[in-house]
JSON list of C-alpha atoms in Angstrom, two decimals:
[
{"chain": "A", "resi": 19, "resn": "MET", "atom": "CA", "xyz": [35.77, -23.98, 30.38]},
{"chain": "A", "resi": 20, "resn": "SER", "atom": "CA", "xyz": [32.81, -21.57, 30.97]},
{"chain": "A", "resi": 21, "resn": "SER", "atom": "CA", "xyz": [29.95, -22.59, 33.89]},
{"chain": "A", "resi": 22, "resn": "PRO", "atom": "CA", "xyz": [26.68, -23.29, 33.17]},
{"chain": "A", "resi": 23, "resn": "ALA", "atom": "CA", "xyz": [25.50, -19.92, 35.13]},
{"chain": "A", "resi": 24, "resn": "SER", "atom": "CA", "xyz": [28.10, -17.81, 32.84]},
{"chain": "A", "resi": 25, "resn": "GLU", "atom": "CA", "xyz": [26.22, -19.16, 29.81]},
{"chain": "A", "resi": 26, "resn": "ARG", "atom": "CA", "xyz": [22.73, -18.44, 31.16]},
{"chain": "A", "resi": 27, "resn": "SER", "atom": "CA", "xyz": [24.31, -14.50, 32.00]},
{"chain": "A", "resi": 28, "resn": "ALA", "atom": "CA", "xyz": [25.79, -14.17, 28.17]},
{"chain": "A", "resi": 29, "resn": "ALA", "atom": "CA", "xyz": [22.55, -15.83, 26.72]},
{"chain": "A", "resi": 30, "resn": "ALA", "atom": "CA", "xyz": [20.19, -13.45, 28.88]},
{"chain": "A", "resi": 31, "resn": "THR", "atom": "CA", "xyz": [22.44, -10.43, 27.57]},
{"chain": "A", "resi": 32, "resn": "THR", "atom": "CA", "xyz": [22.66, -11.28, 24.13]},
{"chain": "A", "resi": 33, "resn": "PRO", "atom": "CA", "xyz": [20.29, -9.03, 22.07]},
{"chain": "A", "resi": 34, "resn": "ALA", "atom": "CA", "xyz": [17.65, -11.07, 19.89]},
{"chain": "A", "resi": 35, "resn": "PRO", "atom": "CA", "xyz": [18.16, -11.02, 16.02]},
{"chain": "A", "resi": 36, "resn": "ALA", "atom": "CA", "xyz": [16.27, -8.52, 14.52]},
{"chain": "A", "resi": 37, "resn": "PRO", "atom": "CA", "xyz": [12.96, -9.87, 12.42]},
{"chain": "A", "resi": 38, "resn": "ALA", "atom": "CA", "xyz": [13.57, -10.64, 9.07]},
{"chain": "A", "resi": 39, "resn": "ALA", "atom": "CA", "xyz": [13.27, -8.19, 6.38]},
{"chain": "A", "resi": 40, "resn": "PRO", "atom": "CA", "xyz": [10.08, -8.85, 4.18]},
{"chain": "A", "resi": 41, "resn": "SER", "atom": "CA", "xyz": [10.86, -11.25, 1.15]},
{"chain": "A", "resi": 42, "resn": "ALA", "atom": "CA", "xyz": [12.11, -9.30, -1.54]},
{"chain": "A", "resi": 43, "resn": "LEU", "atom": "CA", "xyz": [10.80, -9.81, -4.94]},
{"chain": "A", "resi": 44, "resn": "PRO", "atom": "CA", "xyz": [12.65, -11.69, -7.92]},
{"chain": "A", "resi": 45, "resn": "ALA", "atom": "CA", "xyz": [14.21, -9.39, -10.45]},
{"chain": "A", "resi": 46, "resn": "ALA", "atom": "CA", "xyz": [12.01, -9.10, -13.39]},
{"chain": "A", "resi": 47, "resn": "SER", "atom": "CA", "xyz": [13.59, -10.15, -16.73]},
{"chain": "A", "resi": 48, "resn": "ALA", "atom": "CA", "xyz": [14.80, -7.32, -19.17]},
{"chain": "A", "resi": 49, "resn": "HIS", "atom": "CA", "xyz": [14.13, -9.10, -21.92]},
{"chain": "A", "resi": 50, "resn": "PRO", "atom": "CA", "xyz": [12.21, -7.91, -24.45]},
{"chain": "A", "resi": 51, "resn": "ARG", "atom": "CA", "xyz": [9.81, -10.42, -24.96]},
{"chain": "A", "resi": 52, "resn": "SER", "atom": "CA", "xyz": [9.52, -10.66, -21.17]},
{"chain": "A", "resi": 53, "resn": "VAL", "atom": "CA", "xyz": [8.74, -7.63, -20.87]},
{"chain": "A", "resi": 54, "resn": "ARG", "atom": "CA", "xyz": [6.03, -7.61, -23.29]},
{"chain": "A", "resi": 55, "resn": "ALA", "atom": "CA", "xyz": [4.39, -10.55, -21.84]},
{"chain": "A", "resi": 56, "resn": "ARG", "atom": "CA", "xyz": [4.31, -9.37, -18.43]},
{"chain": "A", "resi": 57, "resn": "GLU", "atom": "CA", "xyz": [2.83, -5.91, -19.54]},
{"chain": "A", "resi": 58, "resn": "ALA", "atom": "CA", "xyz": [0.02, -7.85, -21.28]},
{"chain": "A", "resi": 59, "resn": "VAL", "atom": "CA", "xyz": [-0.54, -10.03, -18.32]},
{"chain": "A", "resi": 60, "resn": "LEU", "atom": "CA", "xyz": [-0.85, -6.76, -16.04]},
{"chain": "A", "resi": 61, "resn": "ALA", "atom": "CA", "xyz": [-2.91, -4.81, -18.57]},
{"chain": "A", "resi": 62, "resn": "ALA", "atom": "CA", "xyz": [-5.42, -7.85, -18.70]},
{"chain": "A", "resi": 63, "resn": "ALA", "atom": "CA", "xyz": [-5.30, -8.75, -15.06]},
{"chain": "A", "resi": 64, "resn": "ALA", "atom": "CA", "xyz": [-6.34, -4.57, -14.56]},
{"chain": "A", "resi": 65, "resn": "GLU", "atom": "CA", "xyz": [-9.25, -5.13, -16.86]},
{"chain": "A", "resi": 66, "resn": "LEU", "atom": "CA", "xyz": [-10.71, -8.47, -15.08]},
{"chain": "A", "resi": 67, "resn": "LEU", "atom": "CA", "xyz": [-10.06, -6.74, -11.76]},
{"chain": "A", "resi": 68, "resn": "ALA", "atom": "CA", "xyz": [-12.23, -3.55, -12.94]},
{"chain": "A", "resi": 69, "resn": "GLU", "atom": "CA", "xyz": [-14.71, -5.78, -14.28]},
{"chain": "A", "resi": 70, "resn": "GLY", "atom": "CA", "xyz": [-15.31, -8.52, -11.60]},
{"chain": "A", "resi": 71, "resn": "GLY", "atom": "CA", "xyz": [-12.76, -7.88, -9.02]},
{"chain": "A", "resi": 72, "resn": "LEU", "atom": "CA", "xyz": [-10.64, -10.60, -8.09]},
{"chain": "A", "resi": 73, "resn": "PRO", "atom": "CA", "xyz": [-12.79, -13.71, -8.47]},
{"chain": "A", "resi": 74, "resn": "ALA", "atom": "CA", "xyz": [-12.83, -12.70, -12.19]},
{"chain": "A", "resi": 75, "resn": "ALA", "atom": "CA", "xyz": [-8.91, -12.39, -12.56]},
{"chain": "A", "resi": 76, "resn": "THR", "atom": "CA", "xyz": [-8.40, -16.42, -12.72]},
{"chain": "A", "resi": 77, "resn": "ALA", "atom": "CA", "xyz": [-5.29, -17.67, -14.26]},
{"chain": "A", "resi": 78, "resn": "ASP", "atom": "CA", "xyz": [-7.15, -18.97, -17.10]},
{"chain": "A", "resi": 79, "resn": "ALA", "atom": "CA", "xyz": [-8.86, -15.58, -17.89]},
{"chain": "A", "resi": 80, "resn": "VAL", "atom": "CA", "xyz": [-5.67, -13.51, -17.40]},
{"chain": "A", "resi": 81, "resn": "SER", "atom": "CA", "xyz": [-4.13, -15.80, -19.94]},
{"chain": "A", "resi": 82, "resn": "ALA", "atom": "CA", "xyz": [-6.81, -15.87, -22.47]},
{"chain": "A", "resi": 83, "resn": "ARG", "atom": "CA", "xyz": [-7.30, -11.81, -22.01]},
{"chain": "A", "resi": 84, "resn": "SER", "atom": "CA", "xyz": [-3.62, -11.60, -22.50]},
{"chain": "A", "resi": 85, "resn": "GLY", "atom": "CA", "xyz": [-2.85, -13.93, -25.14]},
{"chain": "A", "resi": 86, "resn": "VAL", "atom": "CA", "xyz": [0.24, -15.08, -22.79]},
{"chain": "A", "resi": 87, "resn": "SER", "atom": "CA", "xyz": [0.06, -18.88, -21.67]},
{"chain": "A", "resi": 88, "resn": "LYS", "atom": "CA", "xyz": [-0.62, -19.97, -18.31]},
{"chain": "A", "resi": 89, "resn": "ALA", "atom": "CA", "xyz": [2.98, -21.47, -18.05]},
{"chain": "A", "resi": 90, "resn": "THR", "atom": "CA", "xyz": [4.61, -18.15, -18.70]},
{"chain": "A", "resi": 91, "resn": "VAL", "atom": "CA", "xyz": [2.28, -16.04, -16.10]},
{"chain": "A", "resi": 92, "resn": "TYR", "atom": "CA", "xyz": [3.46, -18.72, -13.45]},
{"chain": "A", "resi": 93, "resn": "LYS", "atom": "CA", "xyz": [6.94, -17.96, -14.79]},
{"chain": "A", "resi": 94, "resn": "HIS", "atom": "CA", "xyz": [7.09, -14.41, -13.58]},
{"chain": "A", "resi": 95, "resn": "TRP", "atom": "CA", "xyz": [4.37, -14.81, -10.73]},
{"chain": "A", "resi": 96, "resn": "PRO", "atom": "CA", "xyz": [3.57, -17.61, -8.21]},
{"chain": "A", "resi": 97, "resn": "SER", "atom": "CA", "xyz": [0.06, -17.09, -8.26]},
{"chain": "A", "resi": 98, "resn": "ARG", "atom": "CA", "xyz": [-2.74, -15.22, -9.69]},
{"chain": "A", "resi": 99, "resn": "THR", "atom": "CA", "xyz": [-3.25, -13.23, -6.53]},
{"chain": "A", "resi": 100, "resn": "ALA", "atom": "CA", "xyz": [0.59, -12.01, -7.11]},
{"chain": "A", "resi": 101, "resn": "VAL", "atom": "CA", "xyz": [-0.40, -10.89, -10.44]},
{"chain": "A", "resi": 102, "resn": "ALA", "atom": "CA", "xyz": [-3.51, -9.14, -9.09]},
{"chain": "A", "resi": 103, "resn": "ALA", "atom": "CA", "xyz": [-1.65, -7.50, -6.71]},
{"chain": "A", "resi": 104, "resn": "GLU", "atom": "CA", "xyz": [0.68, -6.03, -8.83]},
{"chain": "A", "resi": 105, "resn": "ALA", "atom": "CA", "xyz": [-1.68, -5.03, -11.21]},
{"chain": "A", "resi": 106, "resn": "PHE", "atom": "CA", "xyz": [-3.86, -3.44, -8.35]},
{"chain": "A", "resi": 107, "resn": "GLY", "atom": "CA", "xyz": [-0.71, -1.46, -7.37]},
{"chain": "A", "resi": 108, "resn": "ARG", "atom": "CA", "xyz": [-0.70, 0.13, -11.11]},
{"chain": "A", "resi": 109, "resn": "LEU", "atom": "CA", "xyz": [-4.19, 0.84, -10.84]},
{"chain": "A", "resi": 110, "resn": "MET", "atom": "CA", "xyz": [-4.29, 2.53, -7.31]},
{"chain": "A", "resi": 111, "resn": "ALA", "atom": "CA", "xyz": [-1.13, 4.54, -8.82]},
{"chain": "A", "resi": 112, "resn": "HIS", "atom": "CA", "xyz": [-3.09, 6.08, -11.68]},
{"chain": "A", "resi": 113, "resn": "ALA", "atom": "CA", "xyz": [-6.52, 6.54, -9.79]},
{"chain": "A", "resi": 114, "resn": "VAL", "atom": "CA", "xyz": [-5.35, 8.33, -6.89]},
{"chain": "A", "resi": 115, "resn": "PRO", "atom": "CA", "xyz": [-2.86, 11.10, -7.97]},
{"chain": "A", "resi": 116, "resn": "LEU", "atom": "CA", "xyz": [-1.25, 13.37, -5.15]},
{"chain": "A", "resi": 117, "resn": "PRO", "atom": "CA", "xyz": [-2.52, 16.76, -4.69]},
{"chain": "A", "resi": 118, "resn": "ASP", "atom": "CA", "xyz": [-0.21, 19.77, -4.50]},
{"chain": "A", "resi": 119, "resn": "SER", "atom": "CA", "xyz": [-1.73, 22.79, -3.46]},
{"chain": "A", "resi": 120, "resn": "GLY", "atom": "CA", "xyz": [1.31, 24.60, -1.83]},
{"chain": "A", "resi": 121, "resn": "ASP", "atom": "CA", "xyz": [-0.78, 23.91, 1.42]},
{"chain": "A", "resi": 122, "resn": "ALA", "atom": "CA", "xyz": [0.56, 20.81, 3.00]},
{"chain": "A", "resi": 123, "resn": "ARG", "atom": "CA", "xyz": [-2.27, 20.50, 5.61]},
{"chain": "A", "resi": 124, "resn": "GLU", "atom": "CA", "xyz": [-5.08, 20.74, 3.07]},
{"chain": "A", "resi": 125, "resn": "ASP", "atom": "CA", "xyz": [-2.90, 18.29, 0.54]},
{"chain": "A", "resi": 126, "resn": "LEU", "atom": "CA", "xyz": [-3.09, 15.72, 3.11]},
{"chain": "A", "resi": 127, "resn": "ARG", "atom": "CA", "xyz": [-6.76, 16.50, 3.92]},
{"chain": "A", "resi": 128, "resn": "GLU", "atom": "CA", "xyz": [-7.38, 15.98, 0.05]},
{"chain": "A", "resi": 129, "resn": "GLN", "atom": "CA", "xyz": [-5.29, 13.28, -0.07]},
{"chain": "A", "resi": 130, "resn": "VAL", "atom": "CA", "xyz": [-7.42, 11.43, 2.87]},
{"chain": "A", "resi": 131, "resn": "ARG", "atom": "CA", "xyz": [-10.83, 12.28, 0.97]},
{"chain": "A", "resi": 132, "resn": "ARG", "atom": "CA", "xyz": [-9.26, 10.78, -2.34]},
{"chain": "A", "resi": 133, "resn": "VAL", "atom": "CA", "xyz": [-8.19, 7.49, -0.79]},
{"chain": "A", "resi": 134, "resn": "SER", "atom": "CA", "xyz": [-11.80, 7.41, 1.29]},
{"chain": "A", "resi": 135, "resn": "ALA", "atom": "CA", "xyz": [-13.29, 7.83, -2.05]},
{"chain": "A", "resi": 136, "resn": "PHE", "atom": "CA", "xyz": [-11.36, 5.11, -3.73]},
{"chain": "A", "resi": 137, "resn": "TYR", "atom": "CA", "xyz": [-11.84, 2.52, -1.11]},
{"chain": "A", "resi": 138, "resn": "ALA", "atom": "CA", "xyz": [-15.74, 3.32, -1.30]},
{"chain": "A", "resi": 139, "resn": "GLY", "atom": "CA", "xyz": [-16.21, 2.48, -4.88]},
{"chain": "A", "resi": 140, "resn": "PRO", "atom": "CA", "xyz": [-16.15, -0.85, -6.34]},
{"chain": "A", "resi": 141, "resn": "VAL", "atom": "CA", "xyz": [-12.11, -1.14, -6.29]},
{"chain": "A", "resi": 142, "resn": "GLY", "atom": "CA", "xyz": [-12.47, -0.77, -2.67]},
{"chain": "A", "resi": 143, "resn": "VAL", "atom": "CA", "xyz": [-14.27, -4.44, -2.72]},
{"chain": "A", "resi": 144, "resn": "VAL", "atom": "CA", "xyz": [-10.93, -5.48, -4.75]},
{"chain": "A", "resi": 145, "resn": "PHE", "atom": "CA", "xyz": [-8.68, -4.11, -2.38]},
{"chain": "A", "resi": 146, "resn": "ALA", "atom": "CA", "xyz": [-10.65, -6.12, 0.28]},
{"chain": "A", "resi": 147, "resn": "GLN", "atom": "CA", "xyz": [-10.34, -9.02, -1.73]},
{"chain": "A", "resi": 148, "resn": "LEU", "atom": "CA", "xyz": [-6.71, -8.85, -2.25]},
{"chain": "A", "resi": 149, "resn": "LEU", "atom": "CA", "xyz": [-6.12, -8.19, 1.60]},
{"chain": "A", "resi": 150, "resn": "ALA", "atom": "CA", "xyz": [-8.14, -11.04, 2.52]},
{"chain": "A", "resi": 151, "resn": "ALA", "atom": "CA", "xyz": [-6.40, -13.35, -0.20]},
{"chain": "A", "resi": 152, "resn": "CYS", "atom": "CA", "xyz": [-2.99, -12.38, 0.88]},
{"chain": "A", "resi": 153, "resn": "VAL", "atom": "CA", "xyz": [-3.54, -13.95, 4.30]},
{"chain": "A", "resi": 154, "resn": "THR", "atom": "CA", "xyz": [-3.71, -17.36, 2.99]},
{"chain": "A", "resi": 155, "resn": "ASP", "atom": "CA", "xyz": [-1.43, -17.01, 0.14]},
{"chain": "A", "resi": 156, "resn": "PRO", "atom": "CA", "xyz": [1.75, -15.94, 1.78]},
{"chain": "A", "resi": 157, "resn": "GLY", "atom": "CA", "xyz": [3.65, -15.93, -1.92]},
{"chain": "A", "resi": 158, "resn": "ALA", "atom": "CA", "xyz": [1.41, -13.06, -3.20]},
{"chain": "A", "resi": 159, "resn": "ALA", "atom": "CA", "xyz": [1.80, -10.79, 0.26]},
{"chain": "A", "resi": 160, "resn": "PRO", "atom": "CA", "xyz": [5.23, -9.55, -0.58]},
{"chain": "A", "resi": 161, "resn": "TYR", "atom": "CA", "xyz": [3.54, -8.65, -4.16]},
{"chain": "A", "resi": 162, "resn": "PHE", "atom": "CA", "xyz": [0.83, -6.68, -2.46]},
{"chain": "A", "resi": 163, "resn": "ARG", "atom": "CA", "xyz": [3.38, -4.96, -0.05]},
{"chain": "A", "resi": 164, "resn": "SER", "atom": "CA", "xyz": [5.64, -3.72, -2.77]},
{"chain": "A", "resi": 165, "resn": "HIS", "atom": "CA", "xyz": [3.52, -3.07, -5.60]},
{"chain": "A", "resi": 166, "resn": "PHE", "atom": "CA", "xyz": [0.57, -1.44, -3.63]},
{"chain": "A", "resi": 167, "resn": "LEU", "atom": "CA", "xyz": [1.32, -0.66, 0.11]},
{"chain": "A", "resi": 168, "resn": "GLN", "atom": "CA", "xyz": [4.65, 0.72, -0.20]},
{"chain": "A", "resi": 169, "resn": "ARG", "atom": "CA", "xyz": [3.86, 2.69, -2.96]},
{"chain": "A", "resi": 170, "resn": "ARG", "atom": "CA", "xyz": [1.06, 4.53, -1.11]},
{"chain": "A", "resi": 171, "resn": "ARG", "atom": "CA", "xyz": [3.06, 4.64, 2.14]},
{"chain": "A", "resi": 172, "resn": "ASP", "atom": "CA", "xyz": [5.78, 6.35, -0.48]},
{"chain": "A", "resi": 173, "resn": "ALA", "atom": "CA", "xyz": [3.12, 9.07, -1.79]},
{"chain": "A", "resi": 174, "resn": "VAL", "atom": "CA", "xyz": [2.28, 9.90, 1.64]},
{"chain": "A", "resi": 175, "resn": "ALA", "atom": "CA", "xyz": [5.90, 10.19, 2.74]},
{"chain": "A", "resi": 176, "resn": "ASP", "atom": "CA", "xyz": [6.11, 12.35, 0.03]},
{"chain": "A", "resi": 177, "resn": "LEU", "atom": "CA", "xyz": [3.31, 14.60, 1.55]},
{"chain": "A", "resi": 178, "resn": "TRP", "atom": "CA", "xyz": [4.75, 14.58, 4.86]},
{"chain": "A", "resi": 179, "resn": "GLY", "atom": "CA", "xyz": [7.88, 15.70, 3.50]},
{"chain": "A", "resi": 180, "resn": "ARG", "atom": "CA", "xyz": [6.48, 18.91, 2.38]},
{"chain": "A", "resi": 181, "resn": "ALA", "atom": "CA", "xyz": [4.71, 19.32, 5.75]},
{"chain": "A", "resi": 182, "resn": "GLN", "atom": "CA", "xyz": [8.17, 19.21, 7.29]},
{"chain": "A", "resi": 183, "resn": "ALA", "atom": "CA", "xyz": [9.39, 21.81, 4.69]},
{"chain": "A", "resi": 184, "resn": "GLN", "atom": "CA", "xyz": [6.87, 24.10, 5.40]},
{"chain": "A", "resi": 185, "resn": "GLY", "atom": "CA", "xyz": [7.62, 23.72, 9.13]},
{"chain": "A", "resi": 186, "resn": "ILE", "atom": "CA", "xyz": [4.37, 22.21, 10.44]},
{"chain": "A", "resi": 187, "resn": "ALA", "atom": "CA", "xyz": [4.98, 18.75, 10.87]},
{"chain": "A", "resi": 188, "resn": "ARG", "atom": "CA", "xyz": [5.62, 17.53, 14.56]},
{"chain": "A", "resi": 189, "resn": "ALA", "atom": "CA", "xyz": [9.50, 16.76, 14.61]},
{"chain": "A", "resi": 190, "resn": "SER", "atom": "CA", "xyz": [8.59, 13.54, 16.36]},
{"chain": "A", "resi": 191, "resn": "VAL", "atom": "CA", "xyz": [6.24, 12.08, 13.94]},
{"chain": "A", "resi": 192, "resn": "THR", "atom": "CA", "xyz": [7.78, 9.99, 10.94]},
{"chain": "A", "resi": 193, "resn": "ALA", "atom": "CA", "xyz": [5.97, 9.38, 7.46]},
{"chain": "A", "resi": 194, "resn": "ASP", "atom": "CA", "xyz": [5.20, 5.90, 8.82]},
{"chain": "A", "resi": 195, "resn": "VAL", "atom": "CA", "xyz": [3.03, 6.94, 11.89]},
{"chain": "A", "resi": 196, "resn": "ALA", "atom": "CA", "xyz": [1.44, 9.61, 9.65]},
{"chain": "A", "resi": 197, "resn": "ALA", "atom": "CA", "xyz": [0.48, 7.15, 7.22]},
{"chain": "A", "resi": 198, "resn": "ASP", "atom": "CA", "xyz": [-0.98, 4.92, 9.77]},
{"chain": "A", "resi": 199, "resn": "LEU", "atom": "CA", "xyz": [-2.95, 7.12, 11.68]},
{"chain": "A", "resi": 200, "resn": "LEU", "atom": "CA", "xyz": [-4.38, 8.94, 8.65]},
{"chain": "A", "resi": 201, "resn": "PHE", "atom": "CA", "xyz": [-5.32, 6.20, 6.20]},
{"chain": "A", "resi": 202, "resn": "GLY", "atom": "CA", "xyz": [-5.30, 3.06, 8.81]},
{"chain": "A", "resi": 203, "resn": "PRO", "atom": "CA", "xyz": [-8.98, 4.17, 9.98]},
{"chain": "A", "resi": 204, "resn": "LEU", "atom": "CA", "xyz": [-10.21, 4.31, 6.20]},
{"chain": "A", "resi": 205, "resn": "VAL", "atom": "CA", "xyz": [-9.14, 0.37, 5.91]},
{"chain": "A", "resi": 206, "resn": "PHE", "atom": "CA", "xyz": [-10.23, -0.41, 8.94]},
{"chain": "A", "resi": 207, "resn": "ARG", "atom": "CA", "xyz": [-14.06, 0.73, 8.26]},
{"chain": "A", "resi": 208, "resn": "LEU", "atom": "CA", "xyz": [-13.62, -0.68, 4.80]},
{"chain": "A", "resi": 209, "resn": "MET", "atom": "CA", "xyz": [-13.10, -4.07, 6.12]},
{"chain": "A", "resi": 210, "resn": "THR", "atom": "CA", "xyz": [-15.94, -3.97, 9.10]},
{"chain": "A", "resi": 211, "resn": "GLY", "atom": "CA", "xyz": [-18.31, -1.75, 7.07]},
{"chain": "A", "resi": 212, "resn": "HIS", "atom": "CA", "xyz": [-19.24, -0.24, 10.47]},
{"chain": "A", "resi": 213, "resn": "THR", "atom": "CA", "xyz": [-19.28, 3.36, 9.24]},
{"chain": "A", "resi": 214, "resn": "PRO", "atom": "CA", "xyz": [-19.46, 4.91, 5.88]},
{"chain": "A", "resi": 215, "resn": "LEU", "atom": "CA", "xyz": [-16.52, 6.21, 3.66]},
{"chain": "A", "resi": 216, "resn": "GLY", "atom": "CA", "xyz": [-18.05, 9.42, 2.70]},
{"chain": "A", "resi": 217, "resn": "GLU", "atom": "CA", "xyz": [-16.50, 12.94, 2.22]},
{"chain": "A", "resi": 218, "resn": "SER", "atom": "CA", "xyz": [-17.48, 14.32, 5.73]},
{"chain": "A", "resi": 219, "resn": "GLU", "atom": "CA", "xyz": [-16.49, 10.99, 7.60]},
{"chain": "A", "resi": 220, "resn": "ALA", "atom": "CA", "xyz": [-13.11, 11.26, 5.68]},
{"chain": "A", "resi": 221, "resn": "ASP", "atom": "CA", "xyz": [-12.58, 15.01, 6.95]},
{"chain": "A", "resi": 222, "resn": "ALA", "atom": "CA", "xyz": [-13.59, 13.94, 10.37]},
{"chain": "A", "resi": 223, "resn": "ILE", "atom": "CA", "xyz": [-10.64, 11.50, 10.09]},
{"chain": "A", "resi": 224, "resn": "SER", "atom": "CA", "xyz": [-8.01, 13.85, 8.91]},
{"chain": "A", "resi": 225, "resn": "ALA", "atom": "CA", "xyz": [-9.09, 16.59, 11.30]},
{"chain": "A", "resi": 226, "resn": "ALA", "atom": "CA", "xyz": [-8.82, 14.30, 14.31]},
{"chain": "A", "resi": 227, "resn": "ALA", "atom": "CA", "xyz": [-5.45, 12.68, 13.14]},
{"chain": "A", "resi": 228, "resn": "LEU", "atom": "CA", "xyz": [-3.69, 16.11, 11.72]},
{"chain": "A", "resi": 229, "resn": "ASP", "atom": "CA", "xyz": [-4.81, 17.86, 15.00]},
{"chain": "A", "resi": 230, "resn": "GLY", "atom": "CA", "xyz": [-2.10, 15.65, 16.89]},
{"chain": "A", "resi": 231, "resn": "LEU", "atom": "CA", "xyz": [0.24, 15.23, 13.74]},
{"chain": "A", "resi": 232, "resn": "LEU", "atom": "CA", "xyz": [0.89, 18.88, 13.20]},
{"chain": "A", "resi": 233, "resn": "ASP", "atom": "CA", "xyz": [2.07, 22.20, 14.99]},
{"chain": "A", "resi": 234, "resn": "ASP", "atom": "CA", "xyz": [0.94, 24.78, 12.55]},
{"chain": "A", "resi": 235, "resn": "ARG", "atom": "CA", "xyz": [-0.88, 27.26, 14.46]},
{"chain": "A", "resi": 236, "resn": "ASP", "atom": "CA", "xyz": [1.62, 29.81, 13.96]},
{"chain": "A", "resi": 237, "resn": "VAL", "atom": "CA", "xyz": [2.54, 28.80, 10.34]},
{"chain": "A", "resi": 238, "resn": "THR", "atom": "CA", "xyz": [1.23, 29.48, 7.21]},
{"chain": "A", "resi": 239, "resn": "PRO", "atom": "CA", "xyz": [2.46, 28.09, 3.79]},
{"chain": "A", "resi": 240, "resn": "GLY", "atom": "CA", "xyz": [5.51, 29.69, 2.22]},
{"chain": "A", "resi": 241, "resn": "SER", "atom": "CA", "xyz": [6.31, 31.71, 5.90]}
]
C-alpha cells in the first residue's frame, strides 16, 4: 500500500489534463432535401444580416424568407445565432478575397486594409453583434469559430505560407501568432471604437506588426 506522502508526490508530478478541444460541429446531412433546406436558410440569414444585422435575423424572419419551417431550422442549428454565424462566415469569405500580387509583404498589408475596411462598414457591426451574442450563447460559439474565425485564420495561414516560401518570415513566428498581431488590433478597435478603422490606421498597424514578424531586409520576392 502506498503512503499518503507517495500519493501526494505522484499527484504533484502527474501532468494536468490538456484543455478540451472546441466542440466539433455535428455533421450536416447529405440528403438532397436537407442540403436544399440548409442552403435556403443560410441564404435567407445572410440577406437579413445584410439588411438589418443580427436583430433582423430572427428565427421567424429566417423561416419566412427561406420558406423552411422553424422546426427544420432548429433541426440543423441549435439557435438562430448559430445560423447567423454560419451565414456570416460565408459572407466574409466572399467579401474579403485574398490578394496575390507575388509580394508576400504587400499582400499581408493589403489583407489588413481589406479586413479593416470590411469591419469599418455596416457588416462590421454585424460581426460585433455576433461576437457579443456568442458570449451568452455557447451553442453558437462553435459555429462562429468554425465558419468565421477559423476560415479567416486559414486565409492568414495561406498568406503566411507565402511569406515563408519567399524567405521573409521569421522562422520562430507561427501563422497563429501572425494572425493575432495583424488582425487582433482591428477587432479591438472595432469593439471599443476608440480609434477609426481607416486605411491609414490599417497601414500603421500592419507596418508595426510586420516590422517584428518579417525579416526581409535583404530578400526580395523571387530572389
